[in-house]
Amino acid sequence: MEHLSRADYIEAVKTIKEAIQQSRYRAAKLVNSEVLALYYWVGNYVSVNSRIGAWNTNAIATISKQLQQEMPGLKGFSETGIKDMRIFYEAWSPYLNWQPIVADLPHALPFEVVQNRQPIVADLSQADSECFMQVGFSLHRQIIRYTSTLEERLFYIRECATHFWSKDFLITQLKADVFHTEAARNNFQTAISDTRLRDKAMRVFREDVVMDFLKLPDPDDVDEKDVEQQIVQNIKNFIMSLGSDFSFMGNQYRIIVEGEESYIDLLFYNRRLRSLVAIELKGGKFLPEYAGKMNYYLSALDEYVRLPDENPSIGIILCRSMSEKKVEFSFRDMNKPMGVAVYHSSAELPESYRNILPSAEELKKLL
């Protein structure tokens, strides 16, 4: 591979420098979407020239050094930073048809420029596109580093955008592989065929529910009827902990199948999902037979209660503890969407976790 001439270096630095200056001109303070757009553009430019172009192995380091000299105080454009931009572009270019920089940037671009600041995303829903633009570049880089599939990436992007994860907390979750851990707690991927509805259900469902109002005198001997009564008595707080899109339809909700009565502990309706949401409370650990019972309830709700224009009902089994492998096996062949969550009172959480999992009153913990 041939070495770059001084003129080539000057041209490369000039091109990237102009892109940075134009980006700064459009936004005195770079907002996150502008940063991602700039880094994606630089990643594209560097990828094309370093992978299939004439740049040698020291080109990026030399360009970075000259950028620092010509733009004192410039952050993010170290050799490692520029390589991270290249990784960012190469990781997402198979999924994005994105021309994020407007036509007043340098003309020597490796792709056609259009007057369009938003990504055109073939594989991402509108909600996921919005989440993508809200997540900072350093978090994107960690997500790419630790994941191997689009599905995994989108999971962590949604979590970061929705729950404002810090970089350190994200890395902890990535190392713990919570994507596969949480995926084992519901069957939404196989039971919900509609991609948009499945994405919404995944965002609604959470593995842990913190109920500040819950009083459990003996955490090892929980009376589920007592828990139900505490929820009903504090129904406003409970709905707020679920989110603003939930409406309470009743406790011990009666359904009749061929003359025989059954009672669902708690029944809600979620406007965003446009689905009935059945919740069963259990005082101990999850047992496989709970899945069969919930499947029966959901079938009955879909047959007798669900309106024609509503989506299939969803079930949540709230337990005190669970074995993820038992949950996985119990849900494996079920065709009704359901999941298992573990509930706590805030007093049971370690002090270090109470700031990570906010109270129901702060409206930041969804079911």
Short mmCIF file of N, CA, C and O in Angstrom, two decimals, residues 213-214 222-235 248 250-253 263-266 279-281 343:
data_model
loop_
_atom_site.label_atom_id
_atom_site.label_comp_id
_atom_site.label_asym_id
_atom_site.label_seq_id
_atom_site.Cartn_x
_atom_site.Cartn_y
_atom_site.Cartn_z
N PHE A 213 -45.18 1.18 48.54
CA PHE A 213 -46.26 1.10 49.51
C PHE A 213 -46.41 -0.29 50.12
O PHE A 213 -47.14 -0.48 51.09
N LEU A 214 -45.72 -1.28 49.55
CA LEU A 214 -45.92 -2.67 49.97
C LEU A 214 -45.28 -2.92 51.33
O LEU A 214 -44.10 -2.64 51.54
N VAL A 222 -45.18 -14.78 52.44
CA VAL A 222 -46.02 -13.73 51.87
C VAL A 222 -47.41 -14.28 51.58
O VAL A 222 -47.56 -15.33 50.97
N ASP A 223 -48.42 -13.54 52.04
CA ASP A 223 -49.81 -13.89 51.73
C ASP A 223 -50.20 -13.12 50.48
O ASP A 223 -50.31 -11.89 50.50
N GLU A 224 -50.39 -13.83 49.36
CA GLU A 224 -50.66 -13.14 48.10
C GLU A 224 -51.98 -12.37 48.14
O GLU A 224 -52.14 -11.36 47.45
N LYS A 225 -52.94 -12.82 48.93
CA LYS A 225 -54.20 -12.08 49.06
C LYS A 225 -53.96 -10.75 49.75
O LYS A 225 -54.59 -9.74 49.42
N ASP A 226 -53.06 -10.76 50.74
CA ASP A 226 -52.72 -9.52 51.42
C ASP A 226 -52.03 -8.56 50.46
O ASP A 226 -52.30 -7.34 50.46
N VAL A 227 -51.13 -9.09 49.63
CA VAL A 227 -50.45 -8.25 48.64
C VAL A 227 -51.47 -7.66 47.68
O VAL A 227 -51.42 -6.47 47.34
N GLU A 228 -52.44 -8.47 47.24
CA GLU A 228 -53.47 -7.99 46.33
C GLU A 228 -54.27 -6.86 46.97
O GLU A 228 -54.53 -5.83 46.33
N GLN A 229 -54.63 -7.01 48.24
CA GLN A 229 -55.40 -5.98 48.91
C GLN A 229 -54.60 -4.69 49.06
O GLN A 229 -55.13 -3.59 48.89
N GLN A 230 -53.29 -4.82 49.33
CA GLN A 230 -52.46 -3.63 49.44
C GLN A 230 -52.37 -2.92 48.09
O GLN A 230 -52.38 -1.68 48.03
N ILE A 231 -52.30 -3.68 47.01
CA ILE A 231 -52.26 -3.08 45.69
C ILE A 231 -53.57 -2.36 45.39
O ILE A 231 -53.58 -1.23 44.89
N VAL A 232 -54.70 -3.02 45.68
CA VAL A 232 -56.00 -2.41 45.42
C VAL A 232 -56.17 -1.14 46.24
O VAL A 232 -56.66 -0.12 45.75
N GLN A 233 -55.74 -1.18 47.50
CA GLN A 233 -55.86 -0.01 48.36
C GLN A 233 -54.94 1.12 47.90
O GLN A 233 -55.20 2.30 48.17
N ASN A 234 -53.89 0.77 47.22
CA ASN A 234 -52.94 1.77 46.71
C ASN A 234 -52.92 1.76 45.18
O ASN A 234 -51.87 1.92 44.56
N ILE A 235 -54.09 1.56 44.59
CA ILE A 235 -54.15 1.33 43.15
C ILE A 235 -53.59 2.49 42.36
O ILE A 235 -52.98 2.31 41.30
N PHE A 248 -56.93 0.56 35.25
CA PHE A 248 -57.32 -0.56 36.10
C PHE A 248 -58.75 -1.00 35.77
O PHE A 248 -59.68 -0.20 35.76
N GLY A 250 -60.06 -3.99 37.30
CA GLY A 250 -60.63 -4.69 38.44
C GLY A 250 -59.72 -5.76 39.02
O GLY A 250 -58.80 -6.24 38.36
N ASN A 251 -59.97 -6.12 40.28
CA ASN A 251 -59.28 -7.26 40.88
C ASN A 251 -60.28 -8.40 41.04
O ASN A 251 -61.50 -8.20 41.08
N GLN A 252 -59.75 -9.61 41.10
CA GLN A 252 -60.57 -10.82 41.09
C GLN A 252 -61.58 -10.73 39.94
O GLN A 252 -62.79 -10.92 40.11
N TYR A 253 -61.05 -10.42 38.77
CA TYR A 253 -61.88 -10.23 37.58
C TYR A 253 -62.44 -11.58 37.15
O TYR A 253 -61.69 -12.51 36.85
N TYR A 263 -61.09 -16.52 38.38
CA TYR A 263 -60.86 -15.13 38.79
C TYR A 263 -59.39 -14.75 38.57
O TYR A 263 -58.48 -15.41 39.08
N ILE A 264 -59.22 -13.67 37.79
CA ILE A 264 -57.88 -13.13 37.55
C ILE A 264 -57.57 -12.11 38.64
O ILE A 264 -58.39 -11.23 38.92
N ASP A 265 -56.40 -12.23 39.25
CA ASP A 265 -56.08 -11.37 40.39
C ASP A 265 -56.25 -9.90 40.06
O ASP A 265 -56.95 -9.16 40.77
N LEU A 266 -55.59 -9.43 39.00
CA LEU A 266 -55.66 -8.03 38.60
C LEU A 266 -55.74 -7.95 37.08
O LEU A 266 -55.00 -8.64 36.38
N ILE A 279 -52.62 -9.80 35.44
CA ILE A 279 -51.54 -9.97 36.41
C ILE A 279 -51.97 -10.97 37.46
O ILE A 279 -53.03 -10.81 38.10
N GLU A 280 -51.17 -12.01 37.64
CA GLU A 280 -51.39 -12.99 38.69
C GLU A 280 -50.33 -12.83 39.76
O GLU A 280 -49.12 -12.75 39.46
N LEU A 281 -50.72 -12.75 41.01
CA LEU A 281 -49.81 -12.56 42.14
C LEU A 281 -49.54 -13.89 42.82
O LEU A 281 -50.47 -14.66 43.11
N TYR A 343 -41.30 -9.14 42.43
CA TYR A 343 -41.66 -7.89 43.10
C TYR A 343 -40.96 -7.77 44.45
O TYR A 343 -40.64 -8.76 45.11
#
